[in-house]
XYZ file of C-alpha atoms in Angstrom:
566
model
C -55.005 -34.396 38.492
C -56.402 -35.044 35.152
C -54.325 -35.121 31.849
C -54.861 -31.479 30.891
C -54.302 -30.029 34.616
C -50.906 -32.094 34.327
C -50.095 -31.014 30.851
C -50.781 -27.167 31.992
C -48.531 -27.689 34.982
C -45.408 -29.055 32.936
C -46.265 -25.917 30.459
C -45.951 -23.207 33.520
C -42.995 -25.393 34.765
C -41.031 -24.785 31.204
C -42.212 -21.132 31.032
C -40.496 -20.682 34.434
C -37.725 -22.551 33.727
C -37.023 -20.865 30.287
C -37.585 -17.191 32.096
C -34.723 -17.996 34.975
C -32.436 -19.461 32.089
C -32.679 -15.888 30.180
C -32.668 -14.108 33.274
C -29.604 -15.978 34.512
C -27.668 -15.303 31.011
C -29.570 -12.550 29.464
C -27.158 -11.254 26.553
C -26.279 -14.841 25.754
C -28.575 -16.068 23.192
C -26.896 -19.780 22.734
C -27.559 -20.261 26.225
C -30.995 -18.806 26.125
C -32.342 -22.235 24.925
C -32.778 -23.774 28.541
C -35.274 -26.649 28.476
C -37.425 -28.578 31.016
C -35.417 -32.075 31.532
C -37.671 -34.712 33.860
C -35.223 -37.291 35.566
C -35.916 -39.118 38.604
C -37.840 -36.659 40.062
C -39.902 -33.413 39.569
C -36.993 -31.462 40.623
C -36.744 -28.137 37.975
C -33.696 -28.680 36.030
C -32.375 -26.330 33.704
C -30.012 -27.668 30.820
C -27.497 -25.086 28.893
C -27.338 -26.512 25.417
C -24.632 -25.110 23.268
C -22.879 -26.105 20.052
C -19.600 -27.391 20.504
C -18.177 -24.970 18.311
C -19.584 -21.669 19.813
C -18.684 -20.049 22.616
C -20.737 -19.800 26.047
C -19.770 -16.449 25.959
C -19.408 -14.199 23.198
C -16.536 -11.537 22.678
C -19.798 -8.712 22.899
C -21.621 -10.342 25.949
C -22.157 -9.344 29.070
C -21.830 -12.132 31.532
C -23.358 -11.933 34.995
C -20.900 -10.266 37.553
C -20.137 -13.357 39.289
C -19.039 -15.479 36.534
C -17.200 -12.355 35.436
C -15.443 -11.948 38.396
C -14.405 -15.828 38.667
C -13.499 -16.231 35.017
C -11.255 -13.160 35.458
C -9.733 -14.626 38.716
C -8.824 -17.772 36.547
C -7.213 -15.576 33.514
C -5.371 -13.993 36.409
C -4.323 -17.186 38.097
C -3.128 -18.786 34.306
C -1.186 -16.002 33.274
C 0.374 -15.533 36.820
C 2.651 -18.581 35.724
C 4.102 -16.309 33.051
C 4.143 -13.411 34.979
C 5.956 -14.629 37.763
C 8.441 -16.544 35.720
C 9.793 -13.550 33.643
C 9.958 -11.414 36.939
C 11.848 -14.201 38.377
C 13.854 -14.455 35.029
C 14.716 -10.708 35.271
C 15.970 -11.023 39.147
C 17.735 -13.949 37.930
C 19.761 -11.898 35.382
C 20.022 -9.065 37.608
C 21.669 -11.589 40.352
C 19.010 -10.282 42.789
C 18.058 -13.925 43.519
C 18.390 -13.748 47.307
C 17.033 -10.289 47.653
C 13.289 -10.889 48.349
C 12.674 -7.010 48.474
C 13.657 -6.799 44.895
C 11.295 -9.825 43.939
C 8.170 -8.377 45.366
C 8.878 -4.743 44.462
C 9.414 -6.144 40.411
C 6.443 -8.357 40.679
C 4.260 -5.312 42.182
C 5.275 -3.326 39.361
C 4.812 -6.180 36.576
C 1.432 -6.758 38.096
C 0.481 -2.954 38.242
C 1.631 -2.440 34.379
C -0.488 -5.979 33.386
C -3.796 -4.469 34.695
C -2.851 -0.978 33.304
C -2.257 -2.329 29.672
C -4.937 -4.860 29.569
C -7.697 -2.369 30.342
C -6.391 -0.130 27.952
C -6.293 -2.943 25.140
C -9.886 -4.155 26.144
C -11.261 -0.718 25.781
C -8.657 1.518 23.117
C -6.048 -1.046 21.831
C -7.520 -3.967 19.888
C -10.430 -4.390 21.503
C -10.050 -7.964 21.650
C -10.381 -10.297 24.772
C -6.635 -10.142 25.499
C -4.917 -10.286 28.328
C -0.996 -8.010 28.842
C 1.702 -9.763 30.472
C 5.343 -9.385 30.966
C 7.090 -9.928 27.421
C 9.469 -12.741 27.724
C 11.095 -11.469 24.450
C 12.861 -8.697 26.217
C 14.927 -11.121 28.645
C 17.058 -12.217 25.419
C 18.973 -9.091 25.562
C 19.594 -9.103 29.134
C 21.122 -12.465 28.979
C 23.294 -11.107 26.176
C 24.009 -8.303 28.132
C 25.930 -10.570 30.625
C 27.458 -12.280 27.734
C 28.893 -8.848 26.205
C 29.816 -7.748 30.364
C 30.096 -10.661 32.901
C 31.296 -8.488 35.716
C 27.942 -6.322 35.112
C 25.886 -7.804 38.183
C 23.928 -4.593 39.241
C 20.352 -4.625 39.728
C 19.737 -1.159 39.694
C 21.869 -0.470 37.124
C 20.346 -2.999 34.535
C 16.870 -2.344 35.325
C 17.189 1.876 34.785
C 18.565 0.895 31.291
C 15.650 -0.714 30.264
C 13.719 2.304 29.237
C 14.804 1.888 25.813
C 11.349 -0.443 24.988
C 10.212 3.103 23.500
C 10.796 2.077 20.574
C 7.490 -0.524 19.990
C 5.124 3.220 20.236
C 7.109 4.803 17.515
C 6.459 1.730 15.065
C 3.066 1.327 15.856
C 1.985 5.429 15.248
C 3.742 5.711 12.056
C 2.141 2.963 10.445
C 4.779 0.511 10.492
C 2.889 -2.352 11.577
C 1.242 -2.582 8.489
C 5.132 -3.136 6.756
C 5.674 -5.950 9.252
C 2.143 -7.385 8.461
C 2.879 -7.573 4.712
C 6.167 -9.504 5.322
C 4.889 -11.453 7.538
C 2.770 -14.677 6.136
C 0.853 -17.851 7.522
C 4.415 -19.722 7.455
C 6.397 -17.260 8.886
C 4.161 -16.310 11.370
C 3.854 -19.976 12.565
C 7.334 -20.696 12.704
C 8.444 -17.340 14.982
C 5.614 -17.786 17.618
C 5.755 -21.498 18.210
C 10.014 -21.177 18.855
C 8.763 -18.507 21.477
C 8.584 -20.696 24.574
C 10.301 -24.348 24.013
C 12.589 -23.920 27.183
C 11.254 -23.019 30.465
C 13.567 -23.520 33.627
C 10.352 -23.490 35.982
C 8.902 -26.857 34.397
C 11.756 -28.915 35.969
C 9.865 -30.171 38.502
C 6.773 -33.139 38.593
C 3.504 -31.082 36.942
C 1.536 -34.077 35.552
C -1.214 -33.688 38.118
C -2.222 -30.334 37.116
C -2.371 -31.071 33.415
C -4.292 -34.393 33.848
C -6.800 -32.618 35.984
C -7.019 -29.742 33.416
C -7.157 -32.019 30.635
C -10.030 -34.110 32.050
C -12.103 -31.365 33.316
C -12.105 -29.538 29.868
C -11.517 -32.058 27.345
C -12.816 -35.606 28.475
C -15.898 -34.214 30.279
C -16.464 -31.506 27.859
C -19.601 -32.984 26.896
C -21.294 -33.631 30.466
C -22.867 -30.821 32.488
C -22.332 -30.154 36.385
C -25.328 -30.357 38.518
C -25.527 -26.990 40.504
C -28.035 -27.202 43.471
C -29.755 -23.872 43.411
C -32.346 -21.620 45.896
C -34.412 -18.820 45.055
C -37.503 -17.440 46.780
C -39.175 -17.555 43.824
C -38.729 -20.798 42.503
C -37.322 -22.795 45.275
C -34.909 -25.783 45.136
C -33.943 -26.514 41.750
C -30.999 -27.653 39.778
C -29.088 -26.097 37.069
C -27.038 -28.281 34.883
C -23.892 -25.914 33.661
C -20.433 -27.165 32.474
C -19.009 -25.420 35.287
C -16.387 -27.766 35.626
C -14.858 -26.804 31.724
C -15.346 -23.027 32.343
C -13.405 -23.508 35.612
C -11.178 -26.084 34.637
C -7.549 -24.246 35.246
C -8.490 -22.524 38.195
C -9.977 -26.014 39.545
C -6.424 -27.338 38.482
C -4.497 -24.610 40.380
C -6.234 -24.926 43.338
C -6.073 -28.779 43.784
C -2.314 -28.544 42.755
C -1.387 -26.164 45.176
C -3.553 -27.605 47.676
C -1.688 -31.290 47.339
C 1.820 -29.496 47.393
C 0.646 -28.448 50.750
C -0.609 -31.737 51.834
C 2.632 -33.319 50.554
C 4.592 -30.641 52.460
C 2.603 -31.610 55.874
C 3.691 -34.936 55.175
C 7.358 -34.496 54.656
C 6.836 -36.050 51.281
C 9.206 -33.244 49.370
C 13.103 -33.370 49.496
C 14.360 -30.738 51.823
C 15.817 -28.861 48.933
C 13.027 -29.017 46.935
C 12.015 -25.523 48.039
C 9.998 -24.590 45.333
C 7.777 -27.399 45.693
C 6.627 -26.727 48.980
C 4.214 -24.498 50.879
C 6.463 -23.791 53.635
C 9.890 -22.734 52.644
C 9.259 -19.014 51.821
C 6.547 -17.556 54.337
C 8.971 -15.031 55.095
C 8.690 -13.360 51.910
C 4.752 -12.750 53.243
C 5.951 -11.621 56.599
C 8.379 -8.748 55.360
C 5.997 -7.725 52.603
C 4.900 -4.084 52.818
C 0.769 -4.053 52.571
C 0.841 -1.116 50.065
C 3.394 -0.498 46.957
C 2.371 2.249 44.570
C 5.136 1.805 41.937
C 6.722 5.026 40.586
C 9.432 6.104 37.992
C 13.137 5.634 39.067
C 12.040 3.252 42.187
C 15.470 1.761 41.500
C 17.500 4.908 41.096
C 18.396 7.328 38.124
C 16.712 6.335 34.907
C 19.739 6.049 32.218
C 20.170 4.858 28.987
C 22.092 2.574 27.220
C 22.603 1.903 23.579
C 23.570 -1.795 23.856
C 20.393 -2.657 25.333
C 18.719 -0.277 22.985
C 19.918 -2.535 20.130
C 19.042 -5.575 21.931
C 15.588 -4.188 22.365
C 14.918 -3.217 18.891
C 15.354 -7.265 17.758
C 13.371 -7.713 21.106
C 10.698 -5.112 20.260
C 10.146 -6.487 16.530
C 9.859 -9.841 17.779
C 7.060 -9.126 20.177
C 5.475 -7.098 17.620
C 4.867 -10.075 15.144
C 3.695 -12.234 18.083
C 1.468 -9.676 18.976
C 0.234 -9.496 15.371
C -0.093 -13.275 15.074
C -1.817 -13.476 18.703
C -4.530 -10.699 17.421
C -5.848 -12.850 14.408
C -5.442 -16.179 16.789
C -8.055 -14.673 19.010
C -10.116 -13.377 16.244
C -10.179 -16.633 14.996
C -10.623 -18.439 18.308
C -13.302 -16.028 19.212
C -15.114 -16.227 15.953
C -14.640 -13.086 14.984
C -13.540 -10.914 11.825
C -10.086 -10.881 11.258
C -8.948 -7.292 13.279
C -8.438 -4.663 10.255
C -5.055 -3.024 9.603
C -6.279 0.170 11.952
C -7.036 -2.132 14.801
C -3.836 -3.845 14.690
C -1.926 -0.380 14.771
C -3.900 0.658 17.435
C -3.232 -2.345 19.838
C 0.546 -2.035 18.866
C 0.390 1.342 20.100
C -1.242 0.409 23.316
C 1.287 -2.131 23.980
C 4.261 0.039 22.961
C 2.608 2.870 25.392
C 2.572 0.379 28.094
C 6.087 -1.006 27.478
C 7.369 3.002 27.725
C 5.749 3.154 31.165
C 7.099 0.025 32.121
C 10.717 1.388 31.235
C 10.187 4.115 33.431
C 8.981 1.977 36.565
C 11.921 -0.067 35.928
C 10.393 -3.439 35.334
C 13.276 -4.877 33.099
C 10.528 -5.895 30.656
C 7.785 -4.359 28.029
C 4.406 -5.675 27.885
C 2.752 -8.184 25.250
C -0.074 -10.187 24.229
C -0.138 -13.565 26.259
C -0.989 -16.548 24.134
C -1.935 -18.848 26.724
C -4.941 -16.761 27.810
C -5.940 -16.972 24.197
C -5.731 -20.934 24.866
C -7.888 -20.222 27.922
C -10.522 -19.116 25.914
C -10.583 -22.231 23.851
C -10.717 -24.273 26.937
C -13.238 -22.511 29.186
C -15.363 -20.819 25.669
C -16.022 -17.603 27.739
C -14.738 -14.916 25.360
C -16.216 -11.645 27.154
C -14.732 -8.710 26.678
C -15.784 -8.056 30.300
C -14.110 -11.034 31.634
C -10.515 -9.604 30.765
C -11.311 -5.772 32.061
C -11.938 -7.426 35.039
C -8.836 -9.222 34.755
C -7.261 -6.027 34.405
C -8.705 -4.703 37.215
C -7.442 -7.400 39.793
C -4.200 -7.357 38.379
C -4.044 -3.534 38.999
C -5.160 -4.080 42.673
C -2.672 -6.827 42.969
C 0.160 -4.868 42.206
C -0.803 -1.752 44.851
C -0.911 -4.656 47.482
C 2.397 -6.081 48.605
C 1.614 -8.902 50.703
C -1.034 -10.488 47.578
C 2.534 -10.173 45.515
C 4.381 -11.707 48.323
C 1.679 -14.732 48.084
C 2.120 -15.277 44.403
C 5.543 -15.651 44.839
C 5.333 -18.966 47.219
C 2.725 -20.556 44.484
C 4.567 -24.114 43.832
C 6.644 -24.079 40.658
C 4.760 -27.462 39.805
C 1.250 -25.612 39.645
C 2.637 -22.682 37.637
C 4.246 -24.949 35.189
C 1.033 -27.444 34.534
C -1.144 -24.192 33.958
C 1.045 -22.833 31.709
C 1.568 -26.344 29.793
C -2.073 -26.706 29.232
C -2.414 -23.013 28.370
C 0.147 -22.798 25.630
C -0.508 -26.544 24.143
C -3.964 -25.086 23.363
C -2.693 -22.064 21.960
C 0.026 -23.652 19.717
C -2.616 -25.591 18.275
C -4.612 -22.388 17.587
C -1.601 -21.148 15.825
C -0.632 -24.355 13.865
C -4.191 -24.099 12.853
C -3.270 -20.914 10.746
C -1.749 -23.115 8.096
C -4.728 -24.756 7.114
C -4.902 -21.973 4.046
C -1.716 -22.941 3.129
C -0.879 -26.161 0.873
C 0.480 -28.594 3.349
C 0.901 -31.023 0.387
C 3.254 -29.048 -1.262
C 7.008 -29.780 -0.882
C 8.258 -26.610 -1.060
C 6.122 -25.265 2.019
C 6.619 -28.470 3.945
C 10.540 -28.163 3.308
C 10.462 -24.162 4.389
C 8.761 -25.124 7.618
C 10.816 -28.016 8.852
C 13.909 -26.376 7.941
C 12.955 -22.964 9.510
C 11.775 -24.564 12.900
C 15.147 -26.863 13.081
C 17.675 -23.550 12.904
C 15.443 -21.866 15.323
C 16.109 -24.802 17.801
C 19.693 -25.838 16.515
C 21.493 -22.532 16.609
C 20.703 -21.158 19.836
C 21.380 -24.675 21.394
C 24.872 -24.801 19.573
C 25.869 -21.017 20.855
C 24.935 -22.452 24.350
C 26.902 -25.347 24.103
C 29.921 -23.799 21.787
C 30.231 -20.363 23.925
C 33.800 -19.842 22.427
C 32.612 -20.701 18.656
C 32.303 -16.924 17.572
C 35.619 -15.159 17.690
C 35.822 -12.206 15.739
C 38.834 -10.340 17.363
C 36.318 -7.840 19.253
C 34.673 -8.808 22.151
C 31.712 -6.590 22.283
C 31.261 -7.428 18.323
C 31.483 -11.078 19.594
C 28.629 -10.366 21.923
C 26.304 -8.602 19.628
C 26.307 -11.363 17.435
C 25.604 -13.779 20.423
C 22.758 -11.791 21.265
C 21.317 -12.057 17.634
C 22.006 -15.402 17.139
C 20.839 -17.015 20.690
C 17.395 -15.539 20.044
C 15.219 -18.791 18.669
C 12.589 -16.421 17.188
C 14.980 -14.377 15.181
C 16.908 -17.238 13.906
C 13.730 -19.149 12.900
C 11.856 -16.367 11.499
C 14.626 -14.911 9.142
C 15.217 -18.249 7.962
C 11.816 -18.773 6.855
C 11.195 -15.395 5.716
C 14.361 -16.032 3.708
C 13.308 -19.280 2.097
C 9.668 -18.401 1.880
C 10.500 -15.060 -0.326
C 13.500 -16.834 -2.488
C 11.796 -19.793 -3.166
C 8.825 -19.597 -6.308
C 5.660 -20.351 -4.821
C 2.211 -19.071 -6.107
C 0.151 -16.911 -3.701
C -2.373 -19.908 -3.168
C 0.365 -22.244 -2.487
C 1.581 -19.894 0.210
C -1.779 -18.877 1.610
C -1.186 -15.422 0.987
C -4.553 -15.028 -1.683
C -6.325 -16.554 1.386
C -4.625 -14.294 3.991
C -5.421 -11.258 2.200
C -9.437 -11.866 1.319
C -9.718 -12.621 5.104
C -8.332 -9.431 6.244
C -9.109 -7.030 3.419
C -11.497 -4.305 4.772
C -13.729 -4.352 1.775
C -14.872 -7.938 2.032
C -17.949 -9.029 3.798
C -17.539 -8.582 7.378
C -20.476 -11.004 8.308
C -19.547 -14.243 6.996
C -16.161 -16.134 5.189
C -15.688 -19.512 3.897
C -15.987 -21.198 7.346
C -19.424 -19.543 8.326
C -20.895 -16.943 9.935
C -19.035 -14.633 12.653
C -20.614 -13.676 15.924
C -19.864 -10.113 15.451
C -19.439 -7.546 12.598
C -16.342 -5.289 12.364
C -17.872 -2.719 14.327
C -16.917 -4.924 17.147
C -13.432 -3.156 16.855
C -14.289 0.496 16.569
C -13.862 3.212 19.343
C -15.886 6.098 20.041
C -15.516 8.866 18.060
C -17.797 12.069 18.096
C -19.862 12.296 14.711
C -18.517 15.897 13.975
C -14.919 14.584 14.448
C -15.120 11.586 11.927
C -14.682 13.850 8.925
C -11.862 15.683 10.414
C -8.737 15.564 8.153
C -6.608 14.568 11.480
C -8.885 11.422 11.767
C -9.047 10.495 8.430
C -4.885 10.207 8.368
C -4.715 8.652 11.825
C -3.371 4.736 10.752
C -4.915 3.637 14.066
C -8.481 4.650 13.424
C -11.025 3.466 10.785
C -11.737 5.694 7.645
C -15.009 7.738 8.041
C -14.946 8.895 4.554
C -17.964 8.766 2.902
């Protein structure tokens, strides 16, 4: 073969590889740069080259179906740790720990609502790649109810009182979110979000293996590619180099951890009383579960209303709204999107409130909220496609209808759940802390406020837990209400941060408000900021509105729709 023929052969291979790379991921520009790389043999090798700070799949991209499904399964398994933990805590509070039927019904209802809310959030709500799960903020009022009335331990009575979560949609539809958004800036936002999940009862078992596997695959091997052997009729056998281990790092860690727990159970390496780490201790849950469960209002009995629960849920609602606002901005930052405008935030909170209303009628025992752990999963896998989260919602919806599947998830070993949760919230906390980049951390004022707020948020609930009789006002109900407020770390830390930040003198630049207002200004340039180009413009957040409706006066005044004034 002469030189010209050899060059032509390599040129044809280059064209084929480029066409195959485009066919594989035709909607992703960053991955359309497949190049032919000659190794020790003549095998075609497609190397996907991407920038370290870019997404493999942007929020507006449409990955292949198989990748969408697998990533959806991964997000489902990652968020399951939080969903199951909240459901089990509701079971614990309502004294139904030994009732496996209640556990299965609660988890089925919770997953059903997670699916509905995630789909609505992706299509109608904020339209960000966010997963909606069981809100842990609303468990604090439940715990406080036991303090107010230790004898109240009726699962059906407690669950039927929880329809007071309807406060969330009322705030969002009347533009009340903008008022909270004005009150909250970077310093207070960080203090309130990071105090959300400091303590977790379900992480008491050894979780090091799952954490190590996830970190090694997602961080230490982030610059490596996985050789994937493929065969097609057109190209024959070839190797695709793709960061598979990074995209599915959490899923691989969960499956390996589950497998190791099964092996340790088979060789009897666990203690007999370590039932939540064994894989054979709760198999009767699957056997006794019904194949099909459709949640319905009043499935635990007649729906009732409790003023004390409503008062406690008001605090939980405000905390959840503030958490969600921070999550929206954190997700936009993670996905390299423009900061969500006010109407997008309003619409997102409205969807969360509507789904919380439905969850209350179903007796789930909690509301729905944005899961920050899955925002961290986006950063780890670098797959931010909105299609993935729609697929995740569909998976949750199906899982919620099939009772056997809910029962299977109830027997996942706690070390596996805890390890996944540590990795995800570790990444998310880093994203939240990055909001402080516009705040002057060389300012003694800011450092004192941050440190004091976090310390108070940790100290006050712990002090109340270790000194339950410290508050004596002469009224048992009044004592219970005060304890209900003080046991909330988000409330304690957030109030201290809000008080100090608004009373201690500081410039707008020092507090980060000037930079924050510049980023969220709807009239600012939506295509670029000081950090570089966005992957999408502000139209990413818009929902479909018929052209003849856009100039309607009703549309103009709705706070959850953009202004279409000419």
